[in-house]
């Protein structure tokens, strides 16, 4: 946590003069197909689930301004829902109930990220842009294991601060941009990060309005230990497509 505090102070000092040329808003929607790998359960008694690939959705928005020293702001919400009606891969305990490996259950996991990011522009030109900042993430995880005679669930809710980086590289003379962005946090036994990388194509470009199609690959890693009496390790990856509008 001290590293994040030091980083925030250094960021304010180093990037204060960098501002946008004018007010701007970017908003978009994304859809992606994710492949999950989940270990979850009571602290010290977690096990691997048999969850299947599923779709996820996200919306995102940014507000940029020319005011010196004041950071720009970005928000993002992402939800992933995974389920399976399969035998458990490992023995585990959830709530007051123990489950054995191979036991047939209906399994459900829901992940929700609420992100608020304050960032500065280090570079901002048609060929290269670099943004860096801090993200405050509210993470909610709902875990359910149901059998023919039992309905059982547990909820996890944690706040996670993360470092934020976003880059875009324009292809000279075209409407094409390569991009990569991500968040990273490590504290004690918790390790959380995510990244996106891909290509964007601007198919509308008129005064004060642009529209983009974005496509690429996304990866999320979540490791939470002994929060709300739960351990959760979740990796998910998959391709995504999105539509973004700039005003």
XYZ file of C-alpha atoms in Angstrom, residues 38-185:
148
model
C -11.828 -21.123 -10.510
C -10.749 -22.310 -7.054
C -13.085 -21.125 -4.282
C -14.349 -22.017 -0.826
C -13.893 -21.336 2.856
C -10.486 -20.068 3.938
C -8.098 -23.009 3.909
C -10.733 -25.351 2.407
C -11.115 -24.114 -1.168
C -11.257 -26.400 -4.197
C -11.487 -26.326 -7.968
C -14.883 -25.911 -9.601
C -16.045 -27.321 -12.966
C -17.300 -24.079 -14.471
C -17.835 -23.731 -18.216
C -17.091 -20.995 -20.749
C -19.556 -18.120 -20.666
C -20.103 -14.623 -21.974
C -19.283 -11.419 -20.130
C -20.290 -7.804 -20.583
C -18.726 -4.482 -19.719
C -19.365 -0.782 -20.118
C -16.766 1.948 -19.818
C -16.599 5.738 -19.918
C -13.931 8.437 -19.706
C -13.920 12.163 -19.110
C -10.883 14.260 -20.112
C -10.348 17.966 -19.545
C -7.650 20.653 -19.960
C -7.426 21.657 -16.263
C -3.784 21.403 -15.057
C -2.939 19.014 -12.177
C -6.507 17.653 -11.948
C -6.574 14.021 -13.155
C -8.857 12.713 -15.848
C -11.466 10.172 -14.757
C -12.497 6.776 -16.135
C -15.187 4.359 -14.959
C -15.781 0.722 -15.860
C -18.253 -1.974 -14.876
C -17.703 -5.602 -15.822
C -19.734 -8.713 -15.020
C -18.968 -12.360 -15.708
C -21.345 -15.238 -14.936
C -20.153 -18.849 -14.996
C -22.129 -22.009 -14.289
C -22.027 -25.782 -14.673
C -23.966 -28.843 -13.647
C -21.015 -31.170 -13.251
C -19.116 -33.165 -10.615
C -16.735 -31.057 -8.519
C -13.081 -31.431 -9.446
C -11.875 -31.102 -5.814
C -13.185 -31.444 -2.292
C -14.036 -28.093 -0.709
C -16.073 -26.370 1.948
C -18.493 -23.482 1.374
C -20.285 -21.931 4.332
C -21.210 -24.679 6.776
C -21.231 -27.436 4.158
C -18.488 -29.757 2.940
C -18.427 -31.180 -0.593
C -16.423 -34.105 -1.915
C -14.577 -34.407 -5.203
C -16.816 -35.964 -7.843
C -20.033 -34.862 -6.137
C -22.577 -33.742 -8.721
C -23.654 -30.141 -8.082
C -25.088 -27.124 -9.831
C -22.289 -24.546 -9.667
C -22.580 -20.804 -10.183
C -20.094 -17.931 -9.875
C -20.778 -14.247 -10.519
C -17.992 -11.653 -10.677
C -18.600 -7.903 -10.729
C -15.949 -5.173 -10.987
C -16.793 -1.531 -10.301
C -13.726 0.543 -11.291
C -13.061 4.242 -10.838
C -9.727 5.450 -12.226
C -7.911 8.767 -11.881
C -5.204 9.113 -14.537
C -2.889 11.552 -16.304
C -1.825 11.706 -19.930
C 1.922 11.296 -20.298
C 1.692 11.451 -24.099
C -1.226 12.373 -26.340
C -0.727 12.506 -30.104
C -2.121 10.598 -33.142
C 0.791 8.135 -33.203
C 1.275 7.423 -29.497
C -0.700 8.042 -26.329
C 0.175 6.867 -22.813
C -2.030 7.244 -19.735
C -1.050 6.241 -16.207
C -2.968 6.398 -12.947
C -4.644 4.632 -10.030
C -7.791 2.495 -10.029
C -10.137 1.964 -7.082
C -11.958 -1.340 -7.626
C -14.970 -2.693 -5.766
C -15.063 -6.437 -6.368
C -18.075 -8.601 -5.627
C -18.125 -12.371 -6.003
C -21.153 -14.589 -5.465
C -20.567 -18.347 -5.146
C -23.342 -20.951 -5.179
C -23.206 -24.731 -4.827
C -26.576 -26.476 -4.989
C -27.603 -30.121 -4.822
C -30.986 -31.831 -4.996
C -31.467 -31.257 -1.253
C -29.361 -28.172 -0.476
C -28.995 -24.585 -1.698
C -25.794 -22.976 -0.452
C -24.134 -19.633 -1.266
C -21.446 -17.216 -0.036
C -20.623 -13.630 -0.943
C -17.285 -11.838 -1.137
C -16.979 -8.046 -1.267
C -13.569 -6.324 -1.222
C -11.949 -3.022 -2.195
C -8.750 -3.258 -4.268
C -6.419 -0.376 -5.282
C -4.518 -0.995 -8.539
C -1.987 0.711 -10.780
C -3.403 1.643 -14.197
C -1.700 1.906 -17.605
C -3.214 2.512 -21.036
C -1.394 2.883 -24.367
C -2.468 3.402 -27.971
C -0.285 3.273 -31.098
C -1.718 4.746 -34.281
C -0.895 3.421 -37.746
C 0.217 6.387 -39.861
C -2.218 7.327 -42.615
C -4.949 4.888 -41.524
C -7.933 4.755 -39.168
C -6.369 1.854 -37.264
C -5.000 1.883 -33.704
C -3.291 -0.840 -31.676
C -3.998 -0.643 -27.951
C -3.115 -2.272 -24.642
C -4.277 -1.454 -21.134
C -4.293 -3.034 -17.718
C -4.444 -2.838 -13.930
C -2.113 -4.403 -11.359
C -2.096 -4.865 -7.583
